[in-house]
PDB file of C-alpha atoms in Angstrom:
ATOM      1  CA  MET D   8      63.975  76.434 136.360  1.00  0.00           C
ATOM      2  CA  GLU D   9      67.140  78.551 136.313  1.00  0.00           C
ATOM      3  CA  ILE D  10      69.836  77.986 133.683  1.00  0.00           C
ATOM      4  CA  VAL D  11      73.375  79.418 133.826  1.00  0.00           C
ATOM      5  CA  GLU D  12      75.666  79.596 130.784  1.00  0.00           C
ATOM      6  CA  LYS D  13      79.321  80.608 130.618  1.00  0.00           C
ATOM      7  CA  ALA D  14      80.343  82.922 127.749  1.00  0.00           C
ATOM      8  CA  PRO D  15      84.146  82.829 127.294  1.00  0.00           C
ATOM      9  CA  ALA D  16      86.234  85.414 125.447  1.00  0.00           C
ATOM     10  CA  LYS D  17      88.086  84.463 122.263  1.00  0.00           C
ATOM     11  CA  ILE D  18      91.487  85.384 120.863  1.00  0.00           C
ATOM     12  CA  ASN D  19      92.753  85.217 117.283  1.00  0.00           C
ATOM     13  CA  LEU D  20      95.949  83.246 116.785  1.00  0.00           C
ATOM     14  CA  THR D  21      95.924  84.156 113.096  1.00  0.00           C
ATOM     15  CA  LEU D  22      93.747  86.628 111.223  1.00  0.00           C
ATOM     16  CA  ASN D  23      93.909  87.155 107.459  1.00  0.00           C
ATOM     17  CA  VAL D  24      91.645  89.258 105.239  1.00  0.00           C
ATOM     18  CA  LEU D  25      91.445  88.031 101.629  1.00  0.00           C
ATOM     19  CA  ASN D  26      88.942  90.171  99.719  1.00  0.00           C
ATOM     20  CA  LYS D  27      85.660  92.044  99.947  1.00  0.00           C
ATOM     21  CA  ARG D  28      82.646  89.894  99.149  1.00  0.00           C
ATOM     22  CA  PRO D  29      79.546  90.841  97.125  1.00  0.00           C
ATOM     23  CA  ASP D  30      77.540  90.938 100.398  1.00  0.00           C
ATOM     24  CA  GLY D  31      79.770  93.724 101.727  1.00  0.00           C
ATOM     25  CA  PHE D  32      81.631  91.538 104.225  1.00  0.00           C
ATOM     26  CA  HIS D  33      85.284  90.532 103.885  1.00  0.00           C
ATOM     27  CA  GLU D  34      86.459  86.981 103.234  1.00  0.00           C
ATOM     28  CA  MET D  35      88.407  85.914 106.327  1.00  0.00           C
ATOM     29  CA  ARG D  36      90.776  83.155 107.375  1.00  0.00           C
ATOM     30  CA  MET D  37      91.235  82.879 111.142  1.00  0.00           C
ATOM     31  CA  VAL D  38      92.456  80.442 113.758  1.00  0.00           C
ATOM     32  CA  MET D  39      90.744  81.205 117.068  1.00  0.00           C
ATOM     33  CA  THR D  40      90.619  79.766 120.556  1.00  0.00           C
ATOM     34  CA  SER D  41      88.670  80.480 123.748  1.00  0.00           C
ATOM     35  CA  VAL D  42      90.173  81.705 127.016  1.00  0.00           C
ATOM     36  CA  ASP D  43      88.968  81.588 130.601  1.00  0.00           C
ATOM     37  CA  LEU D  44      87.791  85.180 130.872  1.00  0.00           C
ATOM     38  CA  SER D  45      84.038  84.812 130.804  1.00  0.00           C
ATOM     39  CA  ASP D  46      80.695  86.508 131.143  1.00  0.00           C
ATOM     40  CA  HIS D  47      77.993  84.470 132.883  1.00  0.00           C
ATOM     41  CA  LEU D  48      74.348  84.569 131.803  1.00  0.00           C
ATOM     42  CA  THR D  49      71.462  83.425 133.998  1.00  0.00           C
ATOM     43  CA  PHE D  50      68.092  82.539 132.437  1.00  0.00           C
ATOM     44  CA  ASN D  51      64.726  82.331 134.185  1.00  0.00           C
ATOM     45  CA  GLU D  52      61.565  81.521 132.268  1.00  0.00           C
ATOM     46  CA  ARG D  53      58.573  83.873 132.301  1.00  0.00           C
ATOM     47  CA  ASN D  54      54.958  82.899 131.681  1.00  0.00           C
ATOM     48  CA  ASP D  55      54.337  86.021 129.622  1.00  0.00           C
ATOM     49  CA  GLN D  56      56.037  87.103 126.382  1.00  0.00           C
ATOM     50  CA  GLN D  57      58.426  89.641 127.919  1.00  0.00           C
ATOM     51  CA  ILE D  58      62.211  89.637 127.470  1.00  0.00           C
ATOM     52  CA  THR D  59      63.982  91.448 130.313  1.00  0.00           C
ATOM     53  CA  LEU D  60      67.728  92.051 130.593  1.00  0.00           C
ATOM     54  CA  THR D  61      69.693  93.083 133.687  1.00  0.00           C
ATOM     55  CA  SER D  62      73.444  93.427 134.099  1.00  0.00           C
ATOM     56  CA  ASN D  63      76.215  94.488 136.444  1.00  0.00           C
ATOM     57  CA  ALA D  64      77.611  96.598 133.559  1.00  0.00           C
ATOM     58  CA  ALA D  65      76.279 100.146 133.310  1.00  0.00           C
ATOM     59  CA  PHE D  66      77.493 100.682 129.736  1.00  0.00           C
ATOM     60  CA  ILE D  67      75.591  98.034 127.742  1.00  0.00           C
ATOM     61  CA  PRO D  68      72.044  98.493 126.370  1.00  0.00           C
ATOM     62  CA  LEU D  69      69.365  96.437 128.109  1.00  0.00           C
ATOM     63  CA  ASN D  70      66.907  96.571 125.226  1.00  0.00           C
ATOM     64  CA  ARG D  71      66.499  95.521 121.576  1.00  0.00           C
ATOM     65  CA  LYS D  72      69.924  96.940 120.724  1.00  0.00           C
ATOM     66  CA  ASN D  73      71.599  94.210 122.785  1.00  0.00           C
ATOM     67  CA  ILE D  74      72.613  91.131 120.782  1.00  0.00           C
ATOM     68  CA  VAL D  75      71.357  88.953 123.655  1.00  0.00           C
ATOM     69  CA  TYR D  76      67.849  90.390 123.211  1.00  0.00           C
ATOM     70  CA  GLN D  77      68.135  89.796 119.459  1.00  0.00           C
ATOM     71  CA  ALA D  78      69.133  86.161 120.055  1.00  0.00           C
ATOM     72  CA  VAL D  79      66.056  85.599 122.251  1.00  0.00           C
ATOM     73  CA  HIS D  80      63.771  87.254 119.724  1.00  0.00           C
ATOM     74  CA  LEU D  81      65.222  85.147 116.899  1.00  0.00           C
ATOM     75  CA  LEU D  82      64.582  81.849 118.732  1.00  0.00           C
ATOM     76  CA  LYS D  83      61.099  82.902 119.859  1.00  0.00           C
ATOM     77  CA  GLU D  84      60.065  83.742 116.309  1.00  0.00           C
ATOM     78  CA  ARG D  85      61.716  80.728 114.703  1.00  0.00           C
ATOM     79  CA  TYR D  86      60.200  78.167 117.096  1.00  0.00           C
ATOM     80  CA  GLU D  87      56.995  80.074 117.991  1.00  0.00           C
ATOM     81  CA  ILE D  88      57.870  80.155 121.698  1.00  0.00           C
ATOM     82  CA  GLN D  89      54.981  81.574 123.721  1.00  0.00           C
ATOM     83  CA  LYS D  90      57.039  82.311 126.819  1.00  0.00           C
ATOM     84  CA  GLY D  91      59.386  85.080 127.892  1.00  0.00           C
ATOM     85  CA  VAL D  92      62.654  85.111 129.818  1.00  0.00           C
ATOM     86  CA  ASP D  93      64.553  87.133 132.409  1.00  0.00           C
ATOM     87  CA  ILE D  94      68.277  87.237 131.623  1.00  0.00           C
ATOM     88  CA  ASN D  95      71.033  88.561 133.866  1.00  0.00           C
ATOM     89  CA  ILE D  96      74.367  89.277 132.182  1.00  0.00           C
ATOM     90  CA  ASP D  97      77.317  89.187 134.570  1.00  0.00           C
ATOM     91  CA  LYS D  98      79.790  91.081 132.397  1.00  0.00           C
ATOM     92  CA  GLN D  99      83.513  90.398 132.842  1.00  0.00           C
ATOM     93  CA  ILE D 100      84.777  90.595 129.224  1.00  0.00           C
ATOM     94  CA  PRO D 101      85.640  94.162 128.154  1.00  0.00           C
ATOM     95  CA  VAL D 102      83.354  95.714 125.528  1.00  0.00           C
ATOM     96  CA  ALA D 103      84.585  96.704 122.017  1.00  0.00           C
ATOM     97  CA  ALA D 104      87.837  94.944 122.804  1.00  0.00           C
ATOM     98  CA  GLY D 105      88.339  92.389 119.999  1.00  0.00           C
ATOM     99  CA  LEU D 106      87.543  89.535 122.402  1.00  0.00           C
ATOM    100  CA  GLY D 107      84.098  88.606 121.057  1.00  0.00           C
ATOM    101  CA  GLY D 108      82.231  89.361 124.286  1.00  0.00           C
ATOM    102  CA  GLY D 109      78.939  90.293 122.625  1.00  0.00           C
ATOM    103  CA  SER D 110      79.102  87.343 120.235  1.00  0.00           C
ATOM    104  CA  SER D 111      79.859  84.975 123.106  1.00  0.00           C
ATOM    105  CA  ASP D 112      76.894  86.348 125.080  1.00  0.00           C
ATOM    106  CA  ALA D 113      74.635  85.748 122.054  1.00  0.00           C
ATOM    107  CA  ALA D 114      75.981  82.198 121.699  1.00  0.00           C
ATOM    108  CA  ALA D 115      75.456  81.533 125.418  1.00  0.00           C
ATOM    109  CA  THR D 116      71.892  82.810 125.019  1.00  0.00           C
ATOM    110  CA  LEU D 117      71.190  80.351 122.193  1.00  0.00           C
ATOM    111  CA  ARG D 118      72.679  77.479 124.218  1.00  0.00           C
ATOM    112  CA  GLY D 119      70.881  78.523 127.412  1.00  0.00           C
ATOM    113  CA  LEU D 120      67.463  78.899 125.799  1.00  0.00           C
ATOM    114  CA  ASN D 121      67.930  75.627 123.958  1.00  0.00           C
ATOM    115  CA  ARG D 122      68.121  74.018 127.411  1.00  0.00           C
ATOM    116  CA  LEU D 123      65.493  76.197 129.104  1.00  0.00           C
ATOM    117  CA  TRP D 124      62.892  75.687 126.398  1.00  0.00           C
ATOM    118  CA  GLU D 125      63.968  72.071 125.676  1.00  0.00           C
ATOM    119  CA  LEU D 126      64.353  72.663 121.943  1.00  0.00           C
ATOM    120  CA  GLY D 127      66.746  69.744 121.466  1.00  0.00           C
ATOM    121  CA  LEU D 128      68.960  71.583 118.968  1.00  0.00           C
ATOM    122  CA  THR D 129      72.516  70.412 118.259  1.00  0.00           C
ATOM    123  CA  LEU D 130      75.494  72.768 118.451  1.00  0.00           C
ATOM    124  CA  GLU D 131      75.661  72.633 114.647  1.00  0.00           C
ATOM    125  CA  GLU D 132      72.037  73.777 114.407  1.00  0.00           C
ATOM    126  CA  LEU D 133      72.634  76.541 116.955  1.00  0.00           C
ATOM    127  CA  ALA D 134      75.694  77.699 115.000  1.00  0.00           C
ATOM    128  CA  LEU D 135      73.598  78.013 111.830  1.00  0.00           C
ATOM    129  CA  ILE D 136      71.071  80.145 113.728  1.00  0.00           C
ATOM    130  CA  GLY D 137      73.909  82.177 115.211  1.00  0.00           C
ATOM    131  CA  GLU D 138      75.107  83.206 111.728  1.00  0.00           C
ATOM    132  CA  GLN D 139      72.138  85.568 111.564  1.00  0.00           C
ATOM    133  CA  LEU D 140      73.352  87.428 114.657  1.00  0.00           C
ATOM    134  CA  GLY D 141      77.037  87.958 113.852  1.00  0.00           C
ATOM    135  CA  SER D 142      80.114  86.488 112.195  1.00  0.00           C
ATOM    136  CA  ASP D 143      81.772  85.362 115.468  1.00  0.00           C
ATOM    137  CA  VAL D 144      78.649  83.809 117.003  1.00  0.00           C
ATOM    138  CA  PRO D 145      79.031  80.349 115.365  1.00  0.00           C
ATOM    139  CA  PHE D 146      82.583  80.048 116.725  1.00  0.00           C
ATOM    140  CA  CYS D 147      81.362  81.082 120.179  1.00  0.00           C
ATOM    141  CA  ILE D 148      78.690  78.378 120.124  1.00  0.00           C
ATOM    142  CA  TYR D 149      81.475  75.775 120.315  1.00  0.00           C
ATOM    143  CA  ASN D 150      84.085  77.594 122.483  1.00  0.00           C
ATOM    144  CA  LYS D 151      86.830  75.358 121.109  1.00  0.00           C
ATOM    145  CA  THR D 152      89.903  75.964 118.973  1.00  0.00           C
ATOM    146  CA  ALA D 153      88.794  76.316 115.369  1.00  0.00           C
ATOM    147  CA  TYR D 154      89.642  77.418 111.854  1.00  0.00           C
ATOM    148  CA  ALA D 155      87.096  79.972 110.649  1.00  0.00           C
ATOM    149  CA  THR D 156      86.481  80.886 107.007  1.00  0.00           C
ATOM    150  CA  GLY D 157      83.833  82.802 105.051  1.00  0.00           C
ATOM    151  CA  ARG D 158      83.138  86.004 106.973  1.00  0.00           C
ATOM    152  CA  GLY D 159      84.094  84.016 110.068  1.00  0.00           C
ATOM    153  CA  GLU D 160      80.946  81.913 110.322  1.00  0.00           C
ATOM    154  CA  VAL D 161      82.206  78.686 108.668  1.00  0.00           C
ATOM    155  CA  ILE D 162      83.770  76.725 111.523  1.00  0.00           C
ATOM    156  CA  LYS D 163      86.067  73.711 111.435  1.00  0.00           C
ATOM    157  CA  LEU D 164      87.097  72.469 114.870  1.00  0.00           C
ATOM    158  CA  ILE D 165      90.760  71.558 115.284  1.00  0.00           C
ATOM    159  CA  HIS D 166      92.927  70.214 118.110  1.00  0.00           C
ATOM    160  CA  GLU D 167      93.074  72.261 121.310  1.00  0.00           C
ATOM    161  CA  ILE D 168      96.146  74.502 121.516  1.00  0.00           C
ATOM    162  CA  PRO D 169      99.050  73.654 123.833  1.00  0.00           C
ATOM    163  CA  GLN D 170      98.128  74.813 127.341  1.00  0.00           C
ATOM    164  CA  CYS D 171      99.550  78.218 128.193  1.00  0.00           C
ATOM    165  CA  TRP D 172      98.964  81.383 130.158  1.00  0.00           C
ATOM    166  CA  VAL D 173      97.313  84.299 128.385  1.00  0.00           C
ATOM    167  CA  ILE D 174      97.914  87.886 129.491  1.00  0.00           C
ATOM    168  CA  LEU D 175      95.179  90.186 128.146  1.00  0.00           C
ATOM    169  CA  VAL D 176      95.597  93.960 128.180  1.00  0.00           C
ATOM    170  CA  LYS D 177      92.700  96.206 127.156  1.00  0.00           C
ATOM    171  CA  PRO D 178      93.611  99.878 126.522  1.00  0.00           C
ATOM    172  CA  PRO D 179      91.159 102.468 127.913  1.00  0.00           C
ATOM    173  CA  LYS D 180      89.439 103.272 124.597  1.00  0.00           C
ATOM    174  CA  GLY D 181      87.730 100.630 122.460  1.00  0.00           C
ATOM    175  CA  ILE D 182      87.646 100.513 118.685  1.00  0.00           C
ATOM    176  CA  SER D 183      84.830  99.785 116.246  1.00  0.00           C
ATOM    177  CA  SER D 184      85.246  96.904 113.806  1.00  0.00           C
ATOM    178  CA  TRP D 185      83.530  98.967 111.121  1.00  0.00           C
ATOM    179  CA  THR D 186      86.144 101.710 111.507  1.00  0.00           C
ATOM    180  CA  VAL D 187      88.967  99.225 110.929  1.00  0.00           C
ATOM    181  CA  PHE D 188      87.395  97.482 107.913  1.00  0.00           C
ATOM    182  CA  GLU D 189      86.536 100.778 106.228  1.00  0.00           C
ATOM    183  CA  GLU D 190      90.232 101.653 106.135  1.00  0.00           C
ATOM    184  CA  LEU D 191      91.487  98.426 104.573  1.00  0.00           C
ATOM    185  CA  ASP D 192      93.959  98.482 101.705  1.00  0.00           C
ATOM    186  CA  LEU D 193      93.891  94.755 100.999  1.00  0.00           C
ATOM    187  CA  ALA D 194      97.029  94.764  98.847  1.00  0.00           C
ATOM    188  CA  SER D 195      99.140  96.135 101.692  1.00  0.00           C
ATOM    189  CA  LEU D 196      97.999  93.712 104.400  1.00  0.00           C
ATOM    190  CA  PRO D 197     100.432  91.067 105.703  1.00  0.00           C
ATOM    191  CA  HIS D 198      99.458  87.413 105.407  1.00  0.00           C
ATOM    192  CA  TYR D 199      99.923  84.782 108.117  1.00  0.00           C
ATOM    193  CA  ASN D 200     100.181  81.075 107.376  1.00  0.00           C
ATOM    194  CA  HIS D 201      97.081  79.507 108.897  1.00  0.00           C
ATOM    195  CA  ASP D 202      97.969  76.078 107.468  1.00  0.00           C
ATOM    196  CA  LYS D 203     101.258  76.080 109.382  1.00  0.00           C
ATOM    197  CA  MET D 204      99.430  77.331 112.468  1.00  0.00           C
ATOM    198  CA  ILE D 205      96.909  74.484 112.278  1.00  0.00           C
ATOM    199  CA  GLU D 206      99.732  71.984 111.745  1.00  0.00           C
ATOM    200  CA  ALA D 207     101.576  73.314 114.801  1.00  0.00           C
ATOM    201  CA  ILE D 208      98.434  73.089 116.948  1.00  0.00           C
ATOM    202  CA  ASN D 209      97.617  69.573 115.767  1.00  0.00           C
ATOM    203  CA  GLU D 210     101.177  68.537 116.660  1.00  0.00           C
ATOM    204  CA  ASN D 211     100.882  70.255 120.066  1.00  0.00           C
ATOM    205  CA  ASN D 212     103.964  72.291 119.148  1.00  0.00           C
ATOM    206  CA  TYR D 213     103.926  75.501 121.201  1.00  0.00           C
ATOM    207  CA  GLU D 214     107.119  76.949 119.669  1.00  0.00           C
ATOM    208  CA  GLU D 215     105.790  76.571 116.121  1.00  0.00           C
ATOM    209  CA  MET D 216     102.393  77.909 117.161  1.00  0.00           C
ATOM    210  CA  ILE D 217     103.824  81.202 118.427  1.00  0.00           C
ATOM    211  CA  ARG D 218     106.086  81.415 115.374  1.00  0.00           C
ATOM    212  CA  TYR D 219     103.113  81.527 112.981  1.00  0.00           C
ATOM    213  CA  ALA D 220     100.807  83.730 115.084  1.00  0.00           C
ATOM    214  CA  GLY D 221      99.817  87.118 113.670  1.00  0.00           C
ATOM    215  CA  ASN D 222      96.992  89.550 112.953  1.00  0.00           C
ATOM    216  CA  ALA D 223      96.771  91.313 109.592  1.00  0.00           C
ATOM    217  CA  LEU D 224      94.649  94.145 111.073  1.00  0.00           C
ATOM    218  CA  GLU D 225      97.109  95.119 113.780  1.00  0.00           C
ATOM    219  CA  GLU D 226      98.807  97.967 111.945  1.00  0.00           C
ATOM    220  CA  ILE D 227      95.507  99.543 110.862  1.00  0.00           C
ATOM    221  CA  SER D 228      94.015  99.411 114.350  1.00  0.00           C
ATOM    222  CA  GLY D 229      97.310 100.757 115.664  1.00  0.00           C
ATOM    223  CA  LYS D 230      96.775 103.966 113.694  1.00  0.00           C
ATOM    224  CA  TYR D 231      93.684 104.635 115.801  1.00  0.00           C
ATOM    225  CA  ARG D 232      95.102 103.293 119.049  1.00  0.00           C
ATOM    226  CA  PRO D 233      98.894 103.849 119.227  1.00  0.00           C
ATOM    227  CA  ASP D 234      98.927 102.194 122.660  1.00  0.00           C
ATOM    228  CA  ILE D 235      98.513  98.831 120.866  1.00  0.00           C
ATOM    229  CA  LYS D 236     102.123  98.999 119.685  1.00  0.00           C
ATOM    230  CA  MET D 237     103.281 100.294 123.070  1.00  0.00           C
ATOM    231  CA  ILE D 238     101.603  97.410 124.922  1.00  0.00           C
ATOM    232  CA  LYS D 239     103.051  94.851 122.477  1.00  0.00           C
ATOM    233  CA  GLY D 240     106.521  96.247 123.083  1.00  0.00           C
ATOM    234  CA  LYS D 241     106.098  96.154 126.863  1.00  0.00           C
ATOM    235  CA  MET D 242     104.786  92.573 126.766  1.00  0.00           C
ATOM    236  CA  GLU D 243     107.757  91.400 124.739  1.00  0.00           C
ATOM    237  CA  LYS D 244     110.160  93.317 126.981  1.00  0.00           C
ATOM    238  CA  PHE D 245     108.698  91.694 130.094  1.00  0.00           C
ATOM    239  CA  GLY D 246     109.105  88.208 128.583  1.00  0.00           C
ATOM    240  CA  ALA D 247     106.023  87.200 126.562  1.00  0.00           C
ATOM    241  CA  ASP D 248     106.833  84.576 123.932  1.00  0.00           C
ATOM    242  CA  VAL D 249     104.558  86.423 121.498  1.00  0.00           C
ATOM    243  CA  ALA D 250     102.328  89.506 121.728  1.00  0.00           C
ATOM    244  CA  ILE D 251      99.464  90.023 119.266  1.00  0.00           C
ATOM    245  CA  MET D 252      96.317  92.101 118.948  1.00  0.00           C
ATOM    246  CA  SER D 253      93.075  90.097 119.069  1.00  0.00           C
ATOM    247  CA  GLY D 254      90.358  90.658 116.458  1.00  0.00           C
ATOM    248  CA  THR D 255      90.095  94.296 115.424  1.00  0.00           C
ATOM    249  CA  GLY D 256      91.546  95.277 118.788  1.00  0.00           C
ATOM    250  CA  PRO D 257      92.464  97.116 120.804  1.00  0.00           C
ATOM    251  CA  THR D 258      93.138  94.260 123.265  1.00  0.00           C
ATOM    252  CA  VAL D 259      96.638  92.803 123.025  1.00  0.00           C
ATOM    253  CA  TYR D 260      97.436  89.363 124.402  1.00  0.00           C
ATOM    254  CA  GLY D 261     100.727  87.700 125.287  1.00  0.00           C
ATOM    255  CA  LEU D 262     101.451  84.001 125.686  1.00  0.00           C
ATOM    256  CA  THR D 263     103.815  82.079 127.934  1.00  0.00           C
ATOM    257  CA  GLN D 264     103.860  78.579 129.386  1.00  0.00           C
ATOM    258  CA  GLN D 265     105.552  79.712 132.600  1.00  0.00           C
ATOM    259  CA  TYR D 266     103.388  81.053 135.435  1.00  0.00           C
ATOM    260  CA  SER D 267     106.238  83.021 137.022  1.00  0.00           C
ATOM    261  CA  LYS D 268     106.884  84.788 133.712  1.00  0.00           C
ATOM    262  CA  ALA D 269     103.167  85.450 133.271  1.00  0.00           C
ATOM    263  CA  GLN D 270     103.015  87.070 136.709  1.00  0.00           C
ATOM    264  CA  ARG D 271     106.037  89.230 135.882  1.00  0.00           C
ATOM    265  CA  ILE D 272     104.375  90.414 132.669  1.00  0.00           C
ATOM    266  CA  VAL D 273     101.125  91.215 134.504  1.00  0.00           C
ATOM    267  CA  ASN D 274     102.933  93.160 137.222  1.00  0.00           C
ATOM    268  CA  GLY D 275     104.921  95.074 134.623  1.00  0.00           C
ATOM    269  CA  LEU D 276     101.834  96.055 132.643  1.00  0.00           C
ATOM    270  CA  LYS D 277      99.600  97.110 135.524  1.00  0.00           C
ATOM    271  CA  GLY D 278     101.442 100.412 135.623  1.00  0.00           C
ATOM    272  CA  PHE D 279     100.374 101.183 132.045  1.00  0.00           C
ATOM    273  CA  CYS D 280      96.802  99.849 131.837  1.00  0.00           C
ATOM    274  CA  ARG D 281      94.013  99.338 134.349  1.00  0.00           C
ATOM    275  CA  GLU D 282      92.500  96.320 132.576  1.00  0.00           C
ATOM    276  CA  VAL D 283      95.057  93.507 132.756  1.00  0.00           C
ATOM    277  CA  TYR D 284      93.893  89.896 132.988  1.00  0.00           C
ATOM    278  CA  LEU D 285      95.811  86.657 133.523  1.00  0.00           C
ATOM    279  CA  VAL D 286      93.866  83.623 132.307  1.00  0.00           C
ATOM    280  CA  ARG D 287      94.329  80.137 130.903  1.00  0.00           C
ATOM    281  CA  THR D 288      93.337  78.766 127.550  1.00  0.00           C
ATOM    282  CA  LEU D 289      90.218  76.579 127.707  1.00  0.00           C
ATOM    283  CA  LYS D 290      90.450  72.822 127.298  1.00  0.00           C
TER     284      LYS D 290
END
C-alpha cells in the first residue's frame, strides 16, 4: 500500500518571545497558519526493518540527521513496529527559511505512518509524540490556524483566517534559529498583541488582522540578513497590505485579498529574488 501526505508550510502572524525557560528554550506566544506551499511525502511499507529516504532535493540529508528519519525511528521504537518504510520527499518548501518545512515533513511522516501501519492514533496523540521531534511539529500535525504557547508545542486551534493571497519571498541565504535566539536581548524586543490578533481572526476581520500582525525577531534576523528589510520595503511599495518575516526568517511574506495586486507584487519582486511564491492560505 502506498500512502501520500501533504506537508504545508506555515507562517507566523504574530511571534512574541517572553523569557528563557529552565530547559534552555524560550517561552513563546505565536499565532500561526498554514499556506498552500507544500512538500509531498510518499510512504511504501517494507518487510524488513530498513528506513530509506529519497528526495528531489540535493541539499537535505537522507540519513539519521533528517527529522523524517527521526520521526520514523520514534514511532517504530514506541510501538515496536517490525517493518521498515521507503519514503520519498518531494521538496517544495525552502530549507532554513522560517516556514517550518522540516517540522511539517516530520508531522506528515507521523500522520502517514499512522495510516500505513494502522496505529489508530488521534491528531492529539500524534501532536504529543511530535513534541519530541521539534517545537513546531505539533502545530504542523494539525495544519490549521492556531495559537501556540510554551516553546511552541502547546496548540489551541482557532478560527481560520480570512482568505487572502500570500506572497512568500525567500532570500538566497538561510538563517539558523539557534543563531537568532543566541542574540536575544529580551528587554528590547517588541511585543505584538496576540489576543487582539485572535479576536480579529475569530471575527473574520482582515483589516484588524493585518493591523496586529508582527514578529518580534525580525530586527535581530535582519542584522544577519539585511535583505529582509529590503524585501519588506519592496513588498509594501508594490502594494502588500502588510509585510512580515516568518519565524526566525529569512522568508518575508506579504498579504493581500486582491489577486491583481498579488500578481503585481510577485512581478515586482522577481527582479530581486529568485524564490518568489504566490499561494493561498489553507482552509
